[in-house]
Tab-separated table of C-alpha atoms in Angstrom:
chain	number	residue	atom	x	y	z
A	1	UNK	CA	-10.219	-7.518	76.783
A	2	UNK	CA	-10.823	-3.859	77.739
A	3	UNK	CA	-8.947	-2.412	74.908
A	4	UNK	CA	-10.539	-4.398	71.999
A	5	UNK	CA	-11.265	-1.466	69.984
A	6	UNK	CA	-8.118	-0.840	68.708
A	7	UNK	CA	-7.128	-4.170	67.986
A	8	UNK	CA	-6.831	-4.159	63.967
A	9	UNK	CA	-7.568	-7.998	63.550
A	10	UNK	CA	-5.666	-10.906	62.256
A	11	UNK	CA	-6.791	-13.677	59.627
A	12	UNK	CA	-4.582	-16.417	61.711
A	13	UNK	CA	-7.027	-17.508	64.730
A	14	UNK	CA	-3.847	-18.255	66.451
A	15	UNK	CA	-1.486	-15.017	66.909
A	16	UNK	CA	0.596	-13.271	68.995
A	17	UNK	CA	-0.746	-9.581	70.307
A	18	UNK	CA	-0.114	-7.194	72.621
A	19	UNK	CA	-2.535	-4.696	74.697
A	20	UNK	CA	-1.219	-1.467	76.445
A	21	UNK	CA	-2.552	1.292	78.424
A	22	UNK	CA	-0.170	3.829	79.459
A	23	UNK	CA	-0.195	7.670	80.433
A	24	UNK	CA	1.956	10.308	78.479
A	25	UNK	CA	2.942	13.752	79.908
A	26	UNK	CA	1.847	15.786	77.237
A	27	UNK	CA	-1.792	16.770	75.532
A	28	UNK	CA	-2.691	13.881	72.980
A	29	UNK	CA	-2.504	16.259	69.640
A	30	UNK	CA	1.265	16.265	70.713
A	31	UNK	CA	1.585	12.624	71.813
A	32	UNK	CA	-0.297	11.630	68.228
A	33	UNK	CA	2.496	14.032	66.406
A	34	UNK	CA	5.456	12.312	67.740
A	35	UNK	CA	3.986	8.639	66.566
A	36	UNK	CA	3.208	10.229	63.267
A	37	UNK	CA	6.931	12.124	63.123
A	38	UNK	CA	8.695	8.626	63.824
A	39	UNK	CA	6.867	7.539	61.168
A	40	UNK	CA	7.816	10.126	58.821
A	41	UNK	CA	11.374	10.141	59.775
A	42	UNK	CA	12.239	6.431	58.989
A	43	UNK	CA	12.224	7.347	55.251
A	44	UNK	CA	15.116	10.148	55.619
A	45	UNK	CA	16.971	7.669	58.540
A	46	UNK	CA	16.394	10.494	61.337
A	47	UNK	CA	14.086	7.833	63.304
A	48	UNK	CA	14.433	4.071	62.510
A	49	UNK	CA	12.953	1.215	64.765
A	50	UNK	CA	15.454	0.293	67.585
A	51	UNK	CA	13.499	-3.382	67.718
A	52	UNK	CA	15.001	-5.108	64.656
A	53	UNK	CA	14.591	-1.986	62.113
A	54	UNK	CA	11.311	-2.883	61.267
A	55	UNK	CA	9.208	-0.284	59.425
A	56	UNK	CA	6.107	1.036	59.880
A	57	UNK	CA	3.552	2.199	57.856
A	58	UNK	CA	0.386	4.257	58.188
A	59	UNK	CA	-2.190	2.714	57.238
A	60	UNK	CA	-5.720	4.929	58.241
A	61	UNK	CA	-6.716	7.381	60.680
A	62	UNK	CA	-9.891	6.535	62.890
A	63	UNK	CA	-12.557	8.402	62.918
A	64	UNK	CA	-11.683	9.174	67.029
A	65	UNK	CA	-8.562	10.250	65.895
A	66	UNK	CA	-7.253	7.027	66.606
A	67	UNK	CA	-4.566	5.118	64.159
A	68	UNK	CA	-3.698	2.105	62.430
A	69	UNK	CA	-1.049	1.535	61.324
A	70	UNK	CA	1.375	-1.742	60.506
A	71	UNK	CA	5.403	-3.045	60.970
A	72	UNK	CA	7.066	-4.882	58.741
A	73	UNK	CA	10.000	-7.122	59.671
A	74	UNK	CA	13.379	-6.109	58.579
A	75	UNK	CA	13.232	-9.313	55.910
A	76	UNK	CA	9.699	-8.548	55.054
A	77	UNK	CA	8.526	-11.462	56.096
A	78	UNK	CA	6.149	-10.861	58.660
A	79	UNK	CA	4.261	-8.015	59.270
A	80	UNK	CA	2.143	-6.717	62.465
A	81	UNK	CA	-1.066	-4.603	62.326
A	82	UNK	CA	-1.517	-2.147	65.383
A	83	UNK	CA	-4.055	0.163	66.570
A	84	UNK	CA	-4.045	3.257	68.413
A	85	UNK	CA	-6.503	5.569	70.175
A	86	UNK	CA	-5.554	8.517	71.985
A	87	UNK	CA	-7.956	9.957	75.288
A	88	UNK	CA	-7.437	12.904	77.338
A	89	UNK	CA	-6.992	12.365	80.807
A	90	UNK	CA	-6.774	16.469	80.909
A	91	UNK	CA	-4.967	19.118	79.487
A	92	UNK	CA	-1.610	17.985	79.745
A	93	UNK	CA	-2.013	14.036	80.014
A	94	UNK	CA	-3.001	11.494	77.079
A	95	UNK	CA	-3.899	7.800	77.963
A	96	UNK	CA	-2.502	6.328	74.937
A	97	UNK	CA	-4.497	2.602	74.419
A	98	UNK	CA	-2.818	0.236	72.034
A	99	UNK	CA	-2.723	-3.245	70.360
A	100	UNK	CA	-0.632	-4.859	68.230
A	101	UNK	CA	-1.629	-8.285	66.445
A	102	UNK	CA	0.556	-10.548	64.433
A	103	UNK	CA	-0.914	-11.954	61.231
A	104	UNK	CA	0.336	-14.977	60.930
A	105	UNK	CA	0.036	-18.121	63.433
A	106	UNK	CA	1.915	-16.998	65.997
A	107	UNK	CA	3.104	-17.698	69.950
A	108	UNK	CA	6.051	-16.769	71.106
A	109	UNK	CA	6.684	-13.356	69.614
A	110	UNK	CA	9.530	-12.530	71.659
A	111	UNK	CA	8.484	-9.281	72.577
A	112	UNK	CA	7.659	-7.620	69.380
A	113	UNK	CA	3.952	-6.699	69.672
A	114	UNK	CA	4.286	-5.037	72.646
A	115	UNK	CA	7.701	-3.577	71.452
A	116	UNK	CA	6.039	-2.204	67.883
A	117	UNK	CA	3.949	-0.342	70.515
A	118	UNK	CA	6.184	1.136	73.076
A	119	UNK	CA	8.808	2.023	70.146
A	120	UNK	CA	6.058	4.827	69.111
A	121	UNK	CA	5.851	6.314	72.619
A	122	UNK	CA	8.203	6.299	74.463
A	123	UNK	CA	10.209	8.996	75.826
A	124	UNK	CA	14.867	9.363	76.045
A	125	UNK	CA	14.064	8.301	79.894
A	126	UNK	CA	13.498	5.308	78.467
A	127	UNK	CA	15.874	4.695	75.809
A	128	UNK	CA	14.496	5.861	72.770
A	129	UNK	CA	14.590	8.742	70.317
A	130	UNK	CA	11.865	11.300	70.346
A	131	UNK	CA	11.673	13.291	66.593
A	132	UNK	CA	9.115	15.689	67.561
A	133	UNK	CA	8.033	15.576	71.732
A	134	UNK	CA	9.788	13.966	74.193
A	135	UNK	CA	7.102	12.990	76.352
A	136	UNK	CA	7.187	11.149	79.845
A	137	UNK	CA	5.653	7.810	80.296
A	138	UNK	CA	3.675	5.352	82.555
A	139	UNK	CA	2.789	1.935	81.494
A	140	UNK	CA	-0.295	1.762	83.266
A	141	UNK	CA	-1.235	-1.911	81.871
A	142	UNK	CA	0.701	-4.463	79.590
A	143	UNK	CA	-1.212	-7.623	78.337
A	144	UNK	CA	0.729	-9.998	76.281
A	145	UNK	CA	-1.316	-12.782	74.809
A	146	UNK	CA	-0.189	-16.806	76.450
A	147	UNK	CA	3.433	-16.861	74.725
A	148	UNK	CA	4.295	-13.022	73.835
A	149	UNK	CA	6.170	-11.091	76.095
A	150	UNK	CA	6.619	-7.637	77.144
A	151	UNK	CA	10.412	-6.995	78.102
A	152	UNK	CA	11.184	-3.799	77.301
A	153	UNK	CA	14.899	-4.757	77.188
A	154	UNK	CA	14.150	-6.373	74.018
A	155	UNK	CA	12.587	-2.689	72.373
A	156	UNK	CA	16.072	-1.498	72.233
A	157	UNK	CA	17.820	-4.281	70.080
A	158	UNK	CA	18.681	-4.069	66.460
């Protein structure tokens, strides 16, 4: 797959994961604020996941300036490792590349690794809330693994 790099790994061979490539109007030291400001805000409740209240957690920073991070299901049962890199396409676009891996044996993951990515960038066009930048997007690819999907209906249900 053409965005391997950021995928974080799983131990299960088997598991659900999610690849995107999509295009944010803004430069990517403001697109990598607002993923870091949702972040921040789930502790005071001014940001909380709109996919099932999961929570997410930072977990490094990549040398490329690049994340990982993780989400944890509401129950704290299962929890999702994602990465993220962040490329200039020029001044005032970022190609945001992501992937999100379950860690457990996984198929069907009714949308949630593709939804633990979207929830960090999209924009109120599309539903969500913005803490820091409210940034336009285009999804310029979305590749589910066999079983996931990639509704973005299902991003916006708690």
């Amino acid at each position: 797959r053409a965005l391997s790099a950021v995928c974080p790994g799983s131990p299960s061979s088997v598991h659900a994961s999610c690849q995107i490539k999509a295009e944010v109007d803004g430069p990517c030291k403001a697109v990598r604020q607002e993923v870091l400001a949702r972040l921040g805000a789930q502790a005071s409740g001014a940001w909380h996941d709109p996919h099932n209240n999961g929570t997410y957690t930072y977990n490094s920073a990549l040398p490329d300036g690049g994340l990982v991070l993780s989400r944890t299901s509401p129950t704290g049962a299962y929890t999702d490792k994602l990465g993220l890199s962040f490329t200039a396409a020029s001044n005032t676009t970022c190609v945001v590349a992501g992937c999100s891996e379950s860690q457990v044996f996984s198929i069907m993951d009714f949308s949630t690794n593709y939804c633990n990515l979207r929830m960090l960038y999209c924009g109120s066009v599309e539903g969500c809330r913005p803490v820091a930048h409210d940034l336009g997007v285009r999804e310029l690819s979305v590749s589910p693994s066999w079983g996931a999907g990639s509704d973005p209906a299902a991003c916006l249900k708690v």
